[in-house]
Coordinates of C-alpha atoms (C1' of nucleotides) in Angstrom, one line a residue:
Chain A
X1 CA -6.9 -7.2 -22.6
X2 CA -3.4 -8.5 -22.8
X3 CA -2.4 -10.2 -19.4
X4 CA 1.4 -10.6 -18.3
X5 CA 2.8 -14.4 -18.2
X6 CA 2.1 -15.5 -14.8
X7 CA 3.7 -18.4 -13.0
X8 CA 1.1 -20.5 -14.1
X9 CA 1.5 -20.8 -17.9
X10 CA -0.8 -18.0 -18.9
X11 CA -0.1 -16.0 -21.8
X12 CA 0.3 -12.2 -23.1
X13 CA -0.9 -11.2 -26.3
X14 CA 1.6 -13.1 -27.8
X15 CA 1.6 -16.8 -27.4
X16 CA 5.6 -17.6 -27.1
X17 CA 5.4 -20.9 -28.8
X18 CA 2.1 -21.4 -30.8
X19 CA 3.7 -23.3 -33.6
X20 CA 5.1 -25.9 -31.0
X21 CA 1.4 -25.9 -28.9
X22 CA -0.5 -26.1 -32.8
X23 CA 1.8 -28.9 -33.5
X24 CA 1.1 -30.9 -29.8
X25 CA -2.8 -29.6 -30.4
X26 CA -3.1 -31.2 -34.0
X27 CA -1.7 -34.2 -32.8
X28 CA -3.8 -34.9 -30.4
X29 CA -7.1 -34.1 -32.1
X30 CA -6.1 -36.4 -34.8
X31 CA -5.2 -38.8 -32.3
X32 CA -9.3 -38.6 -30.8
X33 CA -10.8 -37.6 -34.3
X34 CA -8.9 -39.0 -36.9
X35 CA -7.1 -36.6 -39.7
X36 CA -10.3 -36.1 -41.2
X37 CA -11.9 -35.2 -37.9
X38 CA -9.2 -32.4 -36.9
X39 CA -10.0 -28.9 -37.6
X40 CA -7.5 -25.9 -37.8
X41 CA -9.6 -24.0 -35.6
X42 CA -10.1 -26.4 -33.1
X43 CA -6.4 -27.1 -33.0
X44 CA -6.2 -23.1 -32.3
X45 CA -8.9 -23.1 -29.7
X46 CA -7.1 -25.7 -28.0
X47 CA -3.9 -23.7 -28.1
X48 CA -5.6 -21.1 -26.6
X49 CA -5.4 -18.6 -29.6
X50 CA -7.7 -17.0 -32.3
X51 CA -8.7 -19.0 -35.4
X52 CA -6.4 -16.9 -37.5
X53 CA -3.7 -17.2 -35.2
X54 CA -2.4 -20.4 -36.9
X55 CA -2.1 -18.5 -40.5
X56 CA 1.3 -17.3 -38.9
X57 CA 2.9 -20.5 -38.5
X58 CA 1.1 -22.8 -41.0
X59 CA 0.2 -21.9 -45.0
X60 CA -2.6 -23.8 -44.1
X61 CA -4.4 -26.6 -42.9
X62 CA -2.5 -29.4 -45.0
X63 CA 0.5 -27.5 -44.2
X64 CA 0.1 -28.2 -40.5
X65 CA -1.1 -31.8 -41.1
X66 CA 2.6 -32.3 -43.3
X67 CA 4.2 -31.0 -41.1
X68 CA 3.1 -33.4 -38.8
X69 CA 3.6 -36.1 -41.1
X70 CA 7.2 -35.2 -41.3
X71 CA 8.1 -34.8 -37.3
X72 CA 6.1 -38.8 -37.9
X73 CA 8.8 -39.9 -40.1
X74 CA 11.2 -38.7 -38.1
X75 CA 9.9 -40.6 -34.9
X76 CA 9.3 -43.4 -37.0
X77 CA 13.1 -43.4 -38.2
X78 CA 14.4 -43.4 -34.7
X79 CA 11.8 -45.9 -33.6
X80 CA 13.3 -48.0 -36.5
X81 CA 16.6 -47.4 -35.8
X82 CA 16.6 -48.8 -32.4
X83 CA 14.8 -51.5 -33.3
X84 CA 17.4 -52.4 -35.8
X85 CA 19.7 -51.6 -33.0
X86 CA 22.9 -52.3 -36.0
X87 CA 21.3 -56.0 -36.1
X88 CA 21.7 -57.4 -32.8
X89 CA 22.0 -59.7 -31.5
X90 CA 21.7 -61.4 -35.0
X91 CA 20.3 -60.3 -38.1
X92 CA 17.1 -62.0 -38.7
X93 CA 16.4 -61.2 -34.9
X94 CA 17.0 -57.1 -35.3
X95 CA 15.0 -57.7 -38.8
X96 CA 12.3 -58.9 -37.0
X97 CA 11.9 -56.2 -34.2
X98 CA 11.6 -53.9 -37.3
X99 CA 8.4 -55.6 -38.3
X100 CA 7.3 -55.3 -34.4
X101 CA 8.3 -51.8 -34.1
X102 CA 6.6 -50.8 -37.3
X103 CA 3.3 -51.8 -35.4
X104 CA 4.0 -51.0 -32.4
X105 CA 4.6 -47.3 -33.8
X106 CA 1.5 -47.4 -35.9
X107 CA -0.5 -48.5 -32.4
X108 CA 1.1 -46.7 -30.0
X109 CA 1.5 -43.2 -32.2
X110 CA -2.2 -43.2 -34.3
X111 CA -1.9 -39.7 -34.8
X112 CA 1.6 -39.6 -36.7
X113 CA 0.6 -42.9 -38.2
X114 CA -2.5 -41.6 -39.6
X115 CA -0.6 -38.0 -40.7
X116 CA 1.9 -40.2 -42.6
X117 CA -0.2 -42.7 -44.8
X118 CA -3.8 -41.5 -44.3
X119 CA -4.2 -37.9 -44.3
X120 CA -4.1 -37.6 -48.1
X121 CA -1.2 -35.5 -48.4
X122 CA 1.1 -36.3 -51.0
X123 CA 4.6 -37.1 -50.1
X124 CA 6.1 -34.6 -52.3
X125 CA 4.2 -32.2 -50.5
X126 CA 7.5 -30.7 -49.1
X127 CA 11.2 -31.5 -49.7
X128 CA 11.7 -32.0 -46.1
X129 CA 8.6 -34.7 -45.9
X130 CA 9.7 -36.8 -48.8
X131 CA 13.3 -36.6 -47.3
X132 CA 12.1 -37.7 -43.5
X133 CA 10.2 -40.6 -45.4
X134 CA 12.8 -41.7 -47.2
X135 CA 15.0 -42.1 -44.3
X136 CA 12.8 -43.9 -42.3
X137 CA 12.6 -46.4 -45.5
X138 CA 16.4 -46.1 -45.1
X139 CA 16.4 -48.1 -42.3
X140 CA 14.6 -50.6 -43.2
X141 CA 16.7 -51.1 -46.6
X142 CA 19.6 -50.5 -44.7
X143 CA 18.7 -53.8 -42.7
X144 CA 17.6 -55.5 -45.6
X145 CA 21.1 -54.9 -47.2
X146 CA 22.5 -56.5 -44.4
X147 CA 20.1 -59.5 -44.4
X148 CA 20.6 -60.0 -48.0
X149 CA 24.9 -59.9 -47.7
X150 CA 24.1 -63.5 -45.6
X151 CA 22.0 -65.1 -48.3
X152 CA 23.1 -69.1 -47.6
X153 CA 25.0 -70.3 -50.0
X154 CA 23.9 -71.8 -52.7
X155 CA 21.2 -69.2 -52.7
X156 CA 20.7 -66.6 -55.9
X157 CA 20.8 -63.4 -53.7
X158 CA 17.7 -61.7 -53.5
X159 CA 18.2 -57.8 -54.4
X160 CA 17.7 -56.1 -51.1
X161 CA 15.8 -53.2 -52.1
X162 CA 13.4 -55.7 -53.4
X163 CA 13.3 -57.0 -49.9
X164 CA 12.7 -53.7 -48.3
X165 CA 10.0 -53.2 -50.2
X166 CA 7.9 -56.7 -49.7
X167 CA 8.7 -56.2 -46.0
X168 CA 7.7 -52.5 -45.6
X169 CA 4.6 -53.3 -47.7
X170 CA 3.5 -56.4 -46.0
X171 CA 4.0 -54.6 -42.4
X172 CA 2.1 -51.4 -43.7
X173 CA -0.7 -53.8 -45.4
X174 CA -1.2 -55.6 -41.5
X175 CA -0.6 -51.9 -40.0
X176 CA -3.4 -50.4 -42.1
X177 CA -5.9 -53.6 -42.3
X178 CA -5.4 -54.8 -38.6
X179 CA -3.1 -52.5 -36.9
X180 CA -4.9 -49.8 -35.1
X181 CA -6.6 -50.2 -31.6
X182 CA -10.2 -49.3 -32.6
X183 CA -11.1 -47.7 -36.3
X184 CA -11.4 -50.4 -39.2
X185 CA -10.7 -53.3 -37.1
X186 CA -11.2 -56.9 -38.6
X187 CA -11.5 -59.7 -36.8
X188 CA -8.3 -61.7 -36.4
X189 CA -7.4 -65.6 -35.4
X190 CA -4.2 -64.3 -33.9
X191 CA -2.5 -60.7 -33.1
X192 CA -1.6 -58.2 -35.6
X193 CA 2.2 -59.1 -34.4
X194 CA 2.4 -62.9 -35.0
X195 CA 0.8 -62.2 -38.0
X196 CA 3.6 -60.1 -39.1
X197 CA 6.3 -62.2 -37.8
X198 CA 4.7 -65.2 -39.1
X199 CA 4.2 -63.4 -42.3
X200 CA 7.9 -62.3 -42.7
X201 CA 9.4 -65.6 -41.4
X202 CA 7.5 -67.3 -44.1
X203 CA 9.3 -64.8 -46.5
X204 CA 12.7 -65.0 -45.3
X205 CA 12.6 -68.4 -45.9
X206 CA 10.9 -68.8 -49.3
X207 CA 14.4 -67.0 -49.5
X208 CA 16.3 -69.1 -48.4
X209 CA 16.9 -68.5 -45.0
X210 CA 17.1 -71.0 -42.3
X211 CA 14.4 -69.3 -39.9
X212 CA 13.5 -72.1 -37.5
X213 CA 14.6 -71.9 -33.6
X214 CA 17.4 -74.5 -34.5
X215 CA 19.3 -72.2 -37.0
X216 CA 20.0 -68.9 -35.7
X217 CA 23.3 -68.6 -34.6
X218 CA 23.8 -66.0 -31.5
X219 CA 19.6 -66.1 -30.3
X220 CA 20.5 -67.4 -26.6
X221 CA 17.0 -67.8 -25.9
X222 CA 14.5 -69.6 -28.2
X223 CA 10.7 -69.3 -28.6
X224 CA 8.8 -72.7 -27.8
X225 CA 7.4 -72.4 -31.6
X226 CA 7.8 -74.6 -33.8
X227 CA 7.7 -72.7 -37.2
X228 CA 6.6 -69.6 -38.5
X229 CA 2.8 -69.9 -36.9
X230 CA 2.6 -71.4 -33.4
X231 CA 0.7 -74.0 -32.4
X232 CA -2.5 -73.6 -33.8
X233 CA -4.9 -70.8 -35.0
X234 CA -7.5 -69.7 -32.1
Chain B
X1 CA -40.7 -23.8 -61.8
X2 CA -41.2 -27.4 -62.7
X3 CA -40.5 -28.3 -66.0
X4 CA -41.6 -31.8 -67.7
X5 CA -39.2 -33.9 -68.6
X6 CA -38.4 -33.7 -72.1
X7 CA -36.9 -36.2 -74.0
X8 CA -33.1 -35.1 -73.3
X9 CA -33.7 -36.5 -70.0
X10 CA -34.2 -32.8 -68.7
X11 CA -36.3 -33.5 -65.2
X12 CA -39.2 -32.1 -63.4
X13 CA -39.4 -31.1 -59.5
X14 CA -38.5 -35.2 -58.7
X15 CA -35.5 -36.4 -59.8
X16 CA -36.9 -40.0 -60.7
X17 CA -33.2 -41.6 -59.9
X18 CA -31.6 -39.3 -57.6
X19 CA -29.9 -41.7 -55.1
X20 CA -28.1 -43.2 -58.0
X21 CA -27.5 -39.9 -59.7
X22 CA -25.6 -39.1 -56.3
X23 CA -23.7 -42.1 -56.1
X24 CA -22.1 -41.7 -59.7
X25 CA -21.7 -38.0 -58.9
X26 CA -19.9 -38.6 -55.4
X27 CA -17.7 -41.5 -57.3
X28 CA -16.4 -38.6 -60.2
X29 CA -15.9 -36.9 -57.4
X30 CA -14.0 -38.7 -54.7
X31 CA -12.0 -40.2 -58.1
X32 CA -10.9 -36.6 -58.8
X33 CA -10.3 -34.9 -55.4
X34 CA -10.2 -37.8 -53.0
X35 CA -12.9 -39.2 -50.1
X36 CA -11.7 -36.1 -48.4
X37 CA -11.8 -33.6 -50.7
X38 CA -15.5 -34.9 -52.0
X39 CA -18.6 -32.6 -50.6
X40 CA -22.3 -33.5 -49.8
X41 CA -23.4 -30.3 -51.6
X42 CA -21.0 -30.9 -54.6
X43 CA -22.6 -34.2 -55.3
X44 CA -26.0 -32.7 -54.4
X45 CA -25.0 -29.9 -57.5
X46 CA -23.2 -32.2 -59.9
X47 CA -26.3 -34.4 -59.7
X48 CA -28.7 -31.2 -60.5
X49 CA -30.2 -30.8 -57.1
X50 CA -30.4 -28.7 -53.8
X51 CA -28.0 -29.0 -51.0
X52 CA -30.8 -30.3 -49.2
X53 CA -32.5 -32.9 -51.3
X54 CA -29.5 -35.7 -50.2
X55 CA -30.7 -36.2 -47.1
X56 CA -33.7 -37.8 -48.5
X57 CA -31.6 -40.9 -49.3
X58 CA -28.6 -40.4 -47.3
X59 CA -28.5 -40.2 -43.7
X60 CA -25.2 -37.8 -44.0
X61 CA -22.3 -37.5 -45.8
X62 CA -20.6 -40.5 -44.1
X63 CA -23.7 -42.4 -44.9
X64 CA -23.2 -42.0 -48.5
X65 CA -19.3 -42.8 -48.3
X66 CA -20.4 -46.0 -46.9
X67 CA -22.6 -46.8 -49.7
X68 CA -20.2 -46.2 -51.7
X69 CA -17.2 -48.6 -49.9
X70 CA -20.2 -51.2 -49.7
X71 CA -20.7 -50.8 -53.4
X72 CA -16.8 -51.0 -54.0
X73 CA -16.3 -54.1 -52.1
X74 CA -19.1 -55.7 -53.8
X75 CA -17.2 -55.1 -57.4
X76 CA -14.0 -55.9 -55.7
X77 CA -15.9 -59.2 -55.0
X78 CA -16.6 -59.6 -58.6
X79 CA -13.3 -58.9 -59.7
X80 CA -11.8 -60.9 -57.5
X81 CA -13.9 -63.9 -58.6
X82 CA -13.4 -63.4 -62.0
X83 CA -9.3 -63.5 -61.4
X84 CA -9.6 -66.5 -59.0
X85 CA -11.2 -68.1 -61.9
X86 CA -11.7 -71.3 -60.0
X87 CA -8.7 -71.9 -59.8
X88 CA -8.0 -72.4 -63.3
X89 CA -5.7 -73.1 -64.7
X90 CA -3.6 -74.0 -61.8
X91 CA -4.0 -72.7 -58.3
X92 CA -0.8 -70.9 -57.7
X93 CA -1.8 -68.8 -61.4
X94 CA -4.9 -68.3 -60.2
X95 CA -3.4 -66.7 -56.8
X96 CA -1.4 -65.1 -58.3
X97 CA -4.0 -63.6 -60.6
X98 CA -5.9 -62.5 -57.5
X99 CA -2.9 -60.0 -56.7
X100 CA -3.0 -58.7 -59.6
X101 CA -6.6 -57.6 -59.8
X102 CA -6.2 -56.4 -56.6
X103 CA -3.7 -53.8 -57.4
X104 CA -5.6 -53.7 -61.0
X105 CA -8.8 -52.6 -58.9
X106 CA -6.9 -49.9 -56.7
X107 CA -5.4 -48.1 -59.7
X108 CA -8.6 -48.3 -61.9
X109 CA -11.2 -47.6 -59.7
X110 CA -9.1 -45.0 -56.9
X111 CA -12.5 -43.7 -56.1
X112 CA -13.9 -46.7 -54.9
X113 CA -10.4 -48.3 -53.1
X114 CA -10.2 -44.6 -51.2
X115 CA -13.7 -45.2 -50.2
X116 CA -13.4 -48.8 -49.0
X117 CA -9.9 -48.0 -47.3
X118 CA -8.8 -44.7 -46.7
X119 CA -12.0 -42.6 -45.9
X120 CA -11.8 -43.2 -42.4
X121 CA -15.5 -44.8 -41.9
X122 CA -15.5 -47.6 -39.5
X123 CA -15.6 -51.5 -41.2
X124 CA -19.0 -52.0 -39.3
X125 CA -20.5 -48.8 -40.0
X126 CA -23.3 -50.7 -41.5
X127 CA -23.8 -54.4 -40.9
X128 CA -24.6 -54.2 -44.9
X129 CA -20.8 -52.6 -45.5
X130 CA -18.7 -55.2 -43.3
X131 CA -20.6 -58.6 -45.6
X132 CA -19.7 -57.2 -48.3
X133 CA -16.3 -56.6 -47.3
X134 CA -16.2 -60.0 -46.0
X135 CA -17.7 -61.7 -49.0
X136 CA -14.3 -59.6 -51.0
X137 CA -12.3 -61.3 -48.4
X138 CA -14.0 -64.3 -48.7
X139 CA -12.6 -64.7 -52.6
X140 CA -9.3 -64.3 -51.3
X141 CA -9.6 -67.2 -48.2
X142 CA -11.7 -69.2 -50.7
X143 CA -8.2 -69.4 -53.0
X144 CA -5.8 -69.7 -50.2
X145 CA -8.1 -72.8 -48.9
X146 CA -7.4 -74.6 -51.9
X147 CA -3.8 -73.4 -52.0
X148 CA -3.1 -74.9 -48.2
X149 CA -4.9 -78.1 -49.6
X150 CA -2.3 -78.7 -52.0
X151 CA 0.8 -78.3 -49.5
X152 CA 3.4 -80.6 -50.6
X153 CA 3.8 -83.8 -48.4
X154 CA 6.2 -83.1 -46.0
X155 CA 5.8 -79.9 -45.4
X156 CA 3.7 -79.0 -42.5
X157 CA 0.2 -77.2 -43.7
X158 CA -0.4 -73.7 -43.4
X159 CA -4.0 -72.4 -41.8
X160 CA -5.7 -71.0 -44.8
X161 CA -6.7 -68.0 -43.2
X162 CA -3.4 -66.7 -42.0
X163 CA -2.3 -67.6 -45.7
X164 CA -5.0 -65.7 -46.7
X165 CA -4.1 -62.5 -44.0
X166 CA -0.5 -62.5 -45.4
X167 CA -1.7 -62.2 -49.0
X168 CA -4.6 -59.9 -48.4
X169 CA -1.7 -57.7 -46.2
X170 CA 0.9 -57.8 -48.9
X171 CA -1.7 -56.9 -51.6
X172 CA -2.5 -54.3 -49.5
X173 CA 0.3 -52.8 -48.9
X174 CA 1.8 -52.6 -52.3
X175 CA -1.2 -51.1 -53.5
X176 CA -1.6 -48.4 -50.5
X177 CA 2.3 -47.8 -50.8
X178 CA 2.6 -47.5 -54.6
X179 CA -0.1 -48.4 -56.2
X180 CA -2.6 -45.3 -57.5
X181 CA -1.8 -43.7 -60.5
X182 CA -0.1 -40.4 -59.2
X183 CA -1.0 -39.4 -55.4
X184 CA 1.6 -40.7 -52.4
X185 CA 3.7 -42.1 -55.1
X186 CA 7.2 -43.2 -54.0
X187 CA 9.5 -44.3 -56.4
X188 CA 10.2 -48.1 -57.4
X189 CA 12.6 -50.1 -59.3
X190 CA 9.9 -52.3 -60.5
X191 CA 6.3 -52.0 -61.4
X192 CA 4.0 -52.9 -58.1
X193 CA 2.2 -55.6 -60.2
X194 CA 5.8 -57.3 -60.5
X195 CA 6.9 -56.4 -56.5
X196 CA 3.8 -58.4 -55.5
X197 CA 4.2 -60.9 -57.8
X198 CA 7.7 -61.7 -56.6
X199 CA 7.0 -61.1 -53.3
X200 CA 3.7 -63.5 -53.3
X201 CA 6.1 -66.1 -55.2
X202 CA 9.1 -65.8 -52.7
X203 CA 6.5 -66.5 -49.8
X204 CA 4.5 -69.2 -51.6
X205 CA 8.1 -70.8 -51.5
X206 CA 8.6 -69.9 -48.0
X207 CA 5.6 -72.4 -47.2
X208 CA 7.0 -75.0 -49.3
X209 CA 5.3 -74.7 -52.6
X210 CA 7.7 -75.0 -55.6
X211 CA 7.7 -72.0 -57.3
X212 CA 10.1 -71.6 -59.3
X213 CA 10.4 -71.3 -63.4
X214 CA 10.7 -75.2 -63.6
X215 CA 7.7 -75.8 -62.0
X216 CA 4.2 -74.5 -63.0
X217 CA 2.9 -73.1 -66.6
X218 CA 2.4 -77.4 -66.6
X219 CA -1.2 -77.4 -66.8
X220 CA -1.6 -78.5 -70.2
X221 CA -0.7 -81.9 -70.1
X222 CA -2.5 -83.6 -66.8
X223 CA -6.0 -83.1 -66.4
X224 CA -7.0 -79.7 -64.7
X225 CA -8.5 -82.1 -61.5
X226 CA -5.7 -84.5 -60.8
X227 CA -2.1 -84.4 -59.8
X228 CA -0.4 -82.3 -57.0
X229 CA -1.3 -78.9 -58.9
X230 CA -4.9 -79.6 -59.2
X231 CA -6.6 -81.6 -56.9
X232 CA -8.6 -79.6 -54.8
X233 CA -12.3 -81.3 -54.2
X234 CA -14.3 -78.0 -54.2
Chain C
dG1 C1' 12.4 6.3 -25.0
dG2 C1' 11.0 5.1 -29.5
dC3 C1' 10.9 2.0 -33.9
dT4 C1' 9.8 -2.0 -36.2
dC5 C1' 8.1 -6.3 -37.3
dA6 C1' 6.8 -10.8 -36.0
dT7 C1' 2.8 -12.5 -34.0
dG8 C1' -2.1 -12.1 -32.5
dT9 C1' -6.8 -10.2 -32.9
dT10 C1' -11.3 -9.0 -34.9
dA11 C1' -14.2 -8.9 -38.8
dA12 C1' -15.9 -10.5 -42.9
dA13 C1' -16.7 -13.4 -47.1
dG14 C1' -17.6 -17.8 -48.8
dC15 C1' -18.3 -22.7 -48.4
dC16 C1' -20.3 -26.8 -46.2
dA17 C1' -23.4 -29.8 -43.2
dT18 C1' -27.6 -30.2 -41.4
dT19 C1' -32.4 -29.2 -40.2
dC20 C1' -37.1 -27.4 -40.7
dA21 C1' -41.1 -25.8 -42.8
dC22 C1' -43.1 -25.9 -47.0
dA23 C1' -44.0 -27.3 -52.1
dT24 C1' -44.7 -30.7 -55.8
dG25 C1' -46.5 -34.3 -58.1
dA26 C1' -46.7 -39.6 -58.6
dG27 C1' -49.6 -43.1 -57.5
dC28 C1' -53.4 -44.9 -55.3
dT29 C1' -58.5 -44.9 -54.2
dG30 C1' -63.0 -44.3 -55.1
Chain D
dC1 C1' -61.4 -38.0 -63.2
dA2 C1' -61.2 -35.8 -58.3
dG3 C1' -58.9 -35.9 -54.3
dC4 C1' -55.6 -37.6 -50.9
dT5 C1' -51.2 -38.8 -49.3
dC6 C1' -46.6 -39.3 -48.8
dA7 C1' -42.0 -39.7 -50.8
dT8 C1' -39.1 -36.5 -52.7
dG9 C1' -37.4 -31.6 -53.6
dT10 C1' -36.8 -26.7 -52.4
dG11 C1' -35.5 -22.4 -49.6
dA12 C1' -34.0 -20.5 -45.9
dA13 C1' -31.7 -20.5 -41.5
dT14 C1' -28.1 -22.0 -38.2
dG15 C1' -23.7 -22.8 -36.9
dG16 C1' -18.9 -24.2 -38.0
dC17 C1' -14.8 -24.0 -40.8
dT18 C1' -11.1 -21.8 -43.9
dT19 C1' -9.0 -18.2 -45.4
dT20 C1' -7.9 -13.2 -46.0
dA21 C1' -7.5 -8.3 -44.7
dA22 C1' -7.0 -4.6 -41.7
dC23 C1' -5.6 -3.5 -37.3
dA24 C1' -3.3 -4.1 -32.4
dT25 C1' 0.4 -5.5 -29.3
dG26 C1' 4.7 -5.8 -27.4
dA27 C1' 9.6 -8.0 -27.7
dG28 C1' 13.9 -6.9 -29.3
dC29 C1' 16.7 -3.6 -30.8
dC30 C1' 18.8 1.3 -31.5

DNA sequence: GGCTCATGTTAAAGCCATTCACATGAGCTG
DNA sequence: CAGCTCATGTGAATGGCTTTAACATGAGCC
């Protein structure tokens, strides 16, 4: 009944790792299934253990889901944190990628996406998920802090949490409405990304920010646009 | 076994209204435990019934949820309608009135917002759900339509629809982020009502429309159809 | 070698979704 | 009014899921 560890990955009685293989499991039900969709048990069968096996590592089900949620937000933060990459090679540029990586992330990672903002658990749910969310929101404010310290001149500074906030929302608004490969899709004249550039271009200068091509000090190499939306709509 | 139905509006073995009943019951109860928490049989009991006698007017439980996200976008039409106003009194109030019921609708009716956005059931589920979900978009394009119609000269127009994309998105967002009463709540240093507002203003400005305290509230004076601020031909 | 406790297992209770065969009675038809 | 029919309900059964409890295993330590 309780085979040794072979060579080739099998298992003894005990596991060695279940929390780790639960976690990868989870993820990638929710990935096929959605949040909804994903069963404790069937993340266990997958793991290879019993359907009480999983009470060990995980109170319970929404345990395991927050859990996920938080290893999202801490993806997300370093996803975000590159993208800022300290704002180089200019400000508005870095600020931008943000906006790109935040749907990239929500695109390329479904399954933490849909842990993080769609699963229903509440961010207090744990200490150490409302902390990883808040750091990931870090970096975004962070970058917003630096984008508000070069307000033009002339300009009433905008408050840069403020900021923060209308950019995380409208990129989680185009994540959740437009964002995802398959589920919910709408119809779109253009991509989910030059929606949210356009969007946040539009924004940064209803600011006050020079945003055209012409402006932007360091940018070597300029887009052929012309403004915030190309050419023309499809 | 089959009692008459007496004037208390007791029932006998037919239920007379049941596929209402079982909406109204599934709404109390999505608005209290959320689309995920909500079961087929607790609606089925709630409304007086067997487990069984749902499927009579339901194809399945996802079935119903559509019904109800089709029902909620069809009141978030109305409501949106009613805040659009027409435009009156000016069309940037009237926008901005439009936000406002939007996050107005998420926080007084969670049950049906969760239902039209979070309960995971695909946009074209029914061709039935994804009209009326266009028809609530609709409202939105309608207004941003006449908004991009009254661009100030010089400034290059907007396409309506993309307008109408970044305002749906930012709406979105806020109210996803931070709008519901007491679930996934993050903390803000404003009310989301005002975070919209100022972020719809700051972007209105970003397209060139003067937004600022010295400009609109001036409907009183100039007829409602004439002038920069009102001359939209319907 | 022997202990101990974290980690797994089996078994069981309770809930839910879904289906099937059957019951009821509302409304039509004559 | 008698009788028929079919939409609408009921009960019971199947199979899955969640969660708990009692028991088994063996890894790490003396």
């Amino acid at each position: 009944m309780s085979w040794r560890k072979d060579s080739r990955g099998e298992r003894g009685y005990h596991h060695g790792n279940l929390k780790e293989a639960l976690l990868q499991a989870a993820l990638g039900l929710i990935a096929e299934k959605g949040p909804a969709g994903f069963t404790f048990a069937d993340a266990a069968r997958t793991a290879g253990v019993s359907a009480a096996a999983p009470y060990r590592h995980f109170r319970d089900r929404d345990d395991l889901l927050a859990s996920i949620a938080q290893r999202g937000f801490e993806q997300f933060e370093l996803v975000l944190t590159a993208a800022w990459d300290d704002g180089r090679p200019n400000t508005v540029t870095a600020f931008e990628r943000i906006g790109k990586a935040y749907l990239a992330f929500a695109r390329t990672e479904p399954a933490f996406y849909s842990a993080m903002f769609e699963s229903g658990i509440p961010v207090d749910s744990s200490p150490e998920l409302a902390a990883a969310g808040e750091r990931a929101f870090g970096v975004i404010r962070a970058a917003a802090e630096r984008l508000a310290a070069l307000t033009p001149p002339g300009v009433t500074r905008p408050p840069a949490m403020m900021m923060a906030l209308h950019i995380w929302s409208l990129a989680h608004g185009v994540a959740s409405l437009f964002g995802r490969g398959d589920a919910a899709r709408r119809k779109l004249p253009m991509s989910p990304e030059d929606l949210l550039e356009a969007g946040a271009l539009i924004y940064l200068r209803g600011l006050g920010f020079p945003t055209d091509q012409n402006v932007h000090k360091s940018d070597t190499t300029t887009a052929p646009k012309s403004g915030p939306w190309g050419t023309a709509p499809k």
